[in-house]
Coordinates of C-alpha atoms in Angstrom, one line a residue:
M1 CA 37.2 29.0 -21.4
A2 CA 39.7 29.0 -18.6
T3 CA 39.6 32.7 -18.0
I4 CA 37.2 32.3 -15.0
R5 CA 38.7 30.9 -11.8
M6 CA 36.3 28.6 -10.0
I7 CA 36.3 26.5 -6.9
D8 CA 34.1 23.4 -6.9
I9 CA 33.3 22.9 -3.2
A10 CA 31.8 19.4 -3.6
V11 CA 33.0 16.5 -5.7
N12 CA 32.6 12.9 -4.7
L13 CA 35.8 11.6 -6.1
T14 CA 35.6 8.6 -3.8
D15 CA 32.5 7.4 -5.8
G16 CA 33.0 4.2 -7.8
M17 CA 31.9 5.9 -11.0
F18 CA 35.3 7.6 -11.1
R19 CA 36.8 4.2 -11.1
G20 CA 34.6 3.0 -13.9
I21 CA 32.1 1.1 -11.7
Y22 CA 28.4 1.6 -12.2
N23 CA 25.9 -0.4 -10.2
R24 CA 28.7 -2.7 -9.2
K25 CA 29.7 -3.5 -12.7
Q26 CA 33.1 -2.4 -14.2
Y27 CA 32.6 -0.5 -17.5
H28 CA 36.0 1.3 -17.9
V29 CA 39.3 2.0 -16.2
S30 CA 39.7 4.6 -13.4
D31 CA 39.8 8.0 -15.0
I32 CA 40.2 10.5 -12.2
E33 CA 43.2 12.0 -13.9
A34 CA 41.2 12.7 -17.1
V35 CA 38.3 14.1 -15.1
L36 CA 40.6 16.5 -13.2
S37 CA 42.4 17.5 -16.4
R38 CA 39.1 18.6 -17.9
A39 CA 38.3 20.6 -14.7
W40 CA 41.7 22.4 -14.7
N41 CA 41.3 23.3 -18.4
A42 CA 37.8 24.7 -17.7
G43 CA 39.1 27.1 -15.2
V44 CA 38.5 25.2 -12.0
D45 CA 41.6 25.7 -9.8
R46 CA 40.5 24.2 -6.5
I47 CA 38.3 21.2 -5.8
I48 CA 37.1 19.9 -2.4
V49 CA 36.6 16.2 -2.2
T50 CA 33.7 15.2 0.0
G51 CA 34.0 12.8 2.9
T52 CA 30.8 11.0 4.0
T53 CA 31.9 8.4 6.4
L54 CA 35.1 7.7 8.4
E55 CA 36.4 5.4 5.7
E56 CA 35.4 7.6 2.8
S57 CA 36.9 10.6 4.6
R58 CA 40.2 8.7 4.8
E59 CA 39.9 8.0 1.0
A60 CA 39.0 11.6 0.3
L61 CA 42.1 12.8 2.2
R62 CA 44.3 10.2 0.3
I63 CA 42.9 11.6 -3.0
A64 CA 43.4 15.2 -1.9
E65 CA 47.1 14.5 -1.2
S66 CA 47.6 13.5 -4.8
D67 CA 47.4 17.1 -6.1
G68 CA 48.1 20.5 -4.6
R69 CA 44.8 21.8 -6.0
L70 CA 42.7 19.2 -4.1
F71 CA 41.3 19.5 -0.6
S72 CA 38.9 17.4 1.4
T73 CA 36.4 17.2 4.2
V74 CA 36.0 14.9 7.1
G75 CA 32.6 13.9 8.5
V76 CA 29.5 11.6 8.3
H77 CA 26.6 12.2 5.9
P78 CA 23.2 12.1 7.6
T79 CA 22.1 9.0 5.8
R80 CA 25.2 7.2 7.1
C81 CA 25.0 8.2 10.7
E82 CA 24.1 4.7 11.9
E83 CA 27.7 3.9 11.3
F84 CA 28.5 5.6 14.7
E85 CA 26.4 3.0 16.5
K86 CA 27.2 0.1 14.3
S87 CA 30.9 0.7 15.1
G88 CA 30.1 -0.5 18.6
D89 CA 31.7 2.6 20.2
P90 CA 30.3 5.9 18.9
D91 CA 32.8 7.9 21.0
K92 CA 35.7 6.1 19.5
Y93 CA 34.3 6.6 16.0
L94 CA 34.1 10.3 16.7
Q95 CA 37.6 10.3 18.1
E96 CA 38.9 8.7 15.0
L97 CA 37.1 11.3 12.8
A98 CA 38.8 14.0 15.0
S99 CA 42.2 12.3 14.6
L100 CA 41.8 12.1 10.8
A101 CA 40.7 15.7 10.6
K102 CA 43.6 16.9 12.7
E103 CA 46.0 14.9 10.5
G104 CA 44.5 16.4 7.4
V105 CA 44.6 19.9 8.8
A106 CA 48.3 19.5 9.6
K107 CA 48.9 18.5 6.0
G108 CA 47.0 21.5 4.7
K109 CA 44.4 19.3 3.1
V110 CA 41.3 19.0 5.4
V111 CA 39.3 22.2 5.1
A112 CA 35.9 21.5 6.7
V113 CA 33.8 19.2 8.8
G114 CA 31.2 17.3 6.8
E115 CA 29.3 16.3 5.0
C116 CA 26.9 16.4 7.9
G117 CA 23.4 17.5 8.6
L118 CA 19.8 16.1 8.1
D119 CA 18.1 14.3 5.3
Y120 CA 14.5 13.4 5.9
D121 CA 13.9 12.4 2.3
R122 CA 15.9 9.2 2.9
L123 CA 14.8 8.1 6.4
H124 CA 14.9 4.5 5.1
F125 CA 18.7 4.8 5.4
C126 CA 18.8 6.4 8.8
P127 CA 16.1 7.4 11.3
S128 CA 15.7 11.1 12.1
E129 CA 16.6 10.7 15.8
I130 CA 20.0 9.2 15.0
Q131 CA 20.6 11.8 12.3
K132 CA 19.9 14.6 14.8
K133 CA 22.1 13.1 17.5
Y134 CA 25.2 12.7 15.3
F135 CA 24.7 15.9 13.4
A136 CA 24.9 17.7 16.8
K137 CA 27.9 15.6 17.8
Q138 CA 29.9 16.7 14.7
F139 CA 29.9 20.3 15.9
E140 CA 32.4 19.1 18.5
L141 CA 34.9 18.5 15.6
A142 CA 34.4 21.9 14.2
E143 CA 34.7 23.6 17.6
T144 CA 37.9 21.8 18.6
L145 CA 39.6 22.0 15.2
K146 CA 38.4 25.5 14.3
L147 CA 37.0 24.3 11.0
P148 CA 34.0 25.5 9.0
M149 CA 31.2 23.0 8.3
F150 CA 30.1 21.5 5.0
L151 CA 26.3 21.0 5.6
H152 CA 23.4 19.0 4.2
M153 CA 19.8 20.0 4.6
R154 CA 17.1 18.0 2.8
A155 CA 13.4 18.2 3.8
A156 CA 14.3 19.0 7.4
P157 CA 14.4 22.8 7.7
D158 CA 12.9 23.1 11.2
D159 CA 15.2 20.5 12.9
F160 CA 18.2 21.6 10.9
C161 CA 17.9 25.3 11.8
N162 CA 17.2 24.5 15.4
I163 CA 20.3 22.5 15.7
L164 CA 22.3 25.1 13.8
A165 CA 21.0 27.8 16.2
Q166 CA 21.9 25.8 19.2
N167 CA 25.5 25.3 18.0
I168 CA 26.1 28.6 16.1
D169 CA 28.9 29.7 18.4
R170 CA 30.8 26.4 18.0
F171 CA 31.9 26.8 14.4
T172 CA 33.5 29.5 12.3
G173 CA 31.0 29.3 9.4
G174 CA 29.6 26.9 6.9
V175 CA 27.9 26.2 3.6
V176 CA 24.6 24.4 3.1
H177 CA 25.4 22.5 0.0
S178 CA 23.1 21.3 -2.8
F179 CA 20.4 23.7 -1.7
T180 CA 17.0 22.9 -3.0
G181 CA 14.8 24.5 -0.4
S182 CA 11.9 27.0 -0.6
A183 CA 12.1 30.8 -0.3
E184 CA 11.2 30.4 3.4
D185 CA 14.0 27.9 3.9
L186 CA 16.4 30.3 2.2
G187 CA 15.3 33.2 4.5
R188 CA 15.9 31.1 7.6
L189 CA 19.4 30.1 6.4
L190 CA 20.4 33.6 5.5
S191 CA 19.4 34.8 9.0
F192 CA 22.6 33.1 10.1
D193 CA 25.4 35.5 9.2
N194 CA 28.0 32.8 8.8
I195 CA 26.1 30.5 6.5
F196 CA 26.5 30.3 2.7
I197 CA 24.4 28.6 0.1
G198 CA 26.0 26.0 -2.2
L199 CA 24.3 25.6 -5.6
N200 CA 24.5 22.8 -8.1
G201 CA 22.4 21.2 -10.8
C202 CA 19.8 19.9 -8.3
S203 CA 19.4 23.5 -7.2
L204 CA 18.4 24.6 -10.7
K205 CA 15.8 22.0 -11.8
T206 CA 12.6 23.9 -11.8
T207 CA 11.3 27.4 -12.4
E208 CA 10.5 27.5 -8.6
N209 CA 14.2 26.7 -7.9
L210 CA 15.4 29.4 -10.2
N211 CA 13.1 31.9 -8.5
V212 CA 14.6 31.1 -5.2
V213 CA 18.2 31.3 -6.6
R214 CA 17.4 34.7 -8.0
D215 CA 16.8 35.9 -4.5
I216 CA 20.1 34.6 -3.0
P217 CA 22.5 37.5 -2.4
T218 CA 25.5 37.0 -4.7
E219 CA 27.8 37.5 -1.7
R220 CA 26.3 34.4 -0.1
I221 CA 26.7 31.9 -3.0
M222 CA 29.2 29.1 -3.6
I223 CA 29.1 26.7 -6.5
E224 CA 29.6 23.0 -6.8
T225 CA 28.8 20.0 -9.0
D226 CA 28.4 17.3 -6.4
A227 CA 29.8 15.1 -9.1
P228 CA 29.2 12.4 -10.2
Y229 CA 25.6 13.4 -9.3
C230 CA 23.5 16.5 -9.8
E231 CA 24.2 17.3 -13.4
I232 CA 22.2 19.9 -15.2
K233 CA 19.9 17.9 -17.5
N234 CA 18.1 18.9 -20.7
T235 CA 14.8 18.6 -18.8
H236 CA 15.9 21.2 -16.1
A237 CA 14.6 24.7 -16.2
G238 CA 18.2 26.0 -16.0
I239 CA 19.4 24.3 -19.1
H240 CA 18.3 27.3 -21.2
F241 CA 21.1 29.4 -19.6
V242 CA 23.9 26.8 -20.2
K243 CA 26.5 27.9 -22.7
S244 CA 29.4 25.6 -22.1
N245 CA 29.2 21.9 -23.1
W246 CA 31.6 19.0 -23.5
P247 CA 31.1 16.0 -25.9
S248 CA 30.0 12.9 -24.2
K249 CA 29.8 9.1 -24.8
K250 CA 28.0 6.4 -23.0
K251 CA 29.9 4.4 -20.5
E252 CA 29.7 1.4 -22.7
K253 CA 31.7 3.3 -25.3
Y254 CA 34.1 4.9 -22.9
D255 CA 36.7 7.4 -24.3
P256 CA 39.0 9.3 -22.0
D257 CA 38.6 12.4 -24.2
F258 CA 34.8 12.5 -23.6
I259 CA 32.6 13.0 -20.6
V260 CA 30.7 9.9 -19.6
K261 CA 27.1 10.5 -20.5
G262 CA 25.0 10.9 -17.4
R263 CA 28.0 11.2 -15.0
N264 CA 28.6 14.8 -13.8
E265 CA 32.1 16.2 -13.6
P266 CA 33.7 19.2 -11.9
C267 CA 34.4 20.9 -15.2
C268 CA 30.6 21.4 -15.4
V269 CA 30.7 23.7 -12.4
R270 CA 31.0 26.4 -15.1
Q271 CA 27.5 25.5 -16.2
V272 CA 26.2 26.1 -12.7
L273 CA 27.8 29.6 -12.8
E274 CA 26.2 30.2 -16.2
V275 CA 22.7 29.3 -15.0
I276 CA 23.0 31.5 -11.8
A277 CA 24.1 34.4 -14.0
G278 CA 21.2 33.8 -16.4
C279 CA 18.5 33.6 -13.8
K280 CA 19.8 36.6 -12.0
G281 CA 20.1 38.6 -15.2
I282 CA 23.8 39.1 -14.7
N283 CA 25.4 39.8 -18.1
S284 CA 29.0 39.4 -17.0
I285 CA 29.8 35.8 -16.0
D286 CA 33.4 37.0 -15.3
Q287 CA 32.1 39.4 -12.7
L288 CA 29.9 36.8 -11.1
G289 CA 32.7 34.3 -11.2
R290 CA 35.0 36.7 -9.3
A291 CA 32.4 37.3 -6.7
V292 CA 31.6 33.7 -6.1
Y293 CA 35.3 32.8 -6.0
H294 CA 35.8 35.6 -3.4
N295 CA 32.9 34.2 -1.3
T296 CA 34.7 30.8 -1.1
C297 CA 37.9 32.5 -0.2
R298 CA 36.7 35.0 2.4
P299 CA 34.1 33.9 5.0
T300 CA 34.8 34.0 8.7
V301 CA 38.5 34.5 8.6
P302 CA 40.5 37.6 9.6
E303 CA 41.4 40.1 6.8
E304 CA 45.1 39.4 7.1
I305 CA 44.7 35.8 5.9
R306 CA 42.2 36.2 3.1
T307 CA 44.9 36.3 0.4
P308 CA 46.1 32.9 -0.7
D309 CA 49.4 32.0 0.8
P310 CA 52.3 30.8 -1.4
K311 CA 51.2 27.2 -1.0
G312 CA 47.9 28.0 -2.7
L313 CA 45.6 27.1 0.2
I314 CA 41.9 28.1 0.1
P315 CA 41.8 31.0 2.6
W316 CA 38.3 30.4 3.9
M317 CA 39.2 26.9 4.6
S318 CA 42.9 27.6 5.3
T319 CA 44.5 24.9 7.2
N320 CA 47.8 26.6 7.7
R321 CA 47.4 26.4 11.5
S322 CA 48.9 23.1 12.4
S323 CA 51.0 24.7 15.1
E324 CA 47.8 25.7 16.9
L325 CA 46.7 22.0 17.0
Q326 CA 49.9 20.3 18.2
D327 CA 48.6 20.2 21.8
T328 CA 44.9 20.0 21.0
H329 CA 43.2 17.2 22.9
Y330 CA 39.9 16.2 21.4
P331 CA 37.3 15.8 24.3
R332 CA 35.4 12.5 24.4

């Protein structure tokens, strides 16, 4: 199984489910090590841990420092953007994000700004005006630190693309993760040369989803699980293309050698690759895997640094530039 090399660009390892907590109730011990072991055995050789707030970005970096194959992002999810104002000093909050990102870059661990963007499906968590304000603000981080962006777009294509267009020269590139949009949404995103499309189980639910995925150029695709969320379920249209499976048990009967039923894991990123291959009519998953791996390793960086360095960094998100940042002053 491990012949295909894969990078899972989005795993929420800070989520309580990986500490055995579901709906605030403890069901089993923390099992991140077992989860990662399954991922490495499945052919995953890099994982990016998602940051969604300042505090969770700190935790994501802490987790990333535990293993050379782990990296992280720093940013604020659109549904959490009220944290800027609740902090009492939005500028200071942004400065602290910048300081954390700079620290992570120097350690070779922080590889992107995000998760940031717009989510109009969940306005009950954060109003659209606040989302737009602090989505735009986070481009300052990418511009100053020369980082790509890990982006979120849900039910907000017009505002999202407008803000992206206004800031397109301020960041090196980005990926719109967990893409579930229409063919029209896809076309608008692909019009930006430095934007890639991240696909997971939520991207593969319906026949309409699969039709859209079929039209994404292979050279613009990245893969993810968004674990512990966005698993490919038996009710999803893409399930018919899944070939790899792992035995599971309910959380009440936890066993470290089994996947927890209903909790997605990074090993399952292979299933995402299988569904993409199936709906695109690609017979060789190895060939598709190499192309997608290359996508994650190549965008927006000079040719001379596209090959992994001896430390095993992800070239697209290579953070081997701490010397450039020693005298960087983040503007308030």
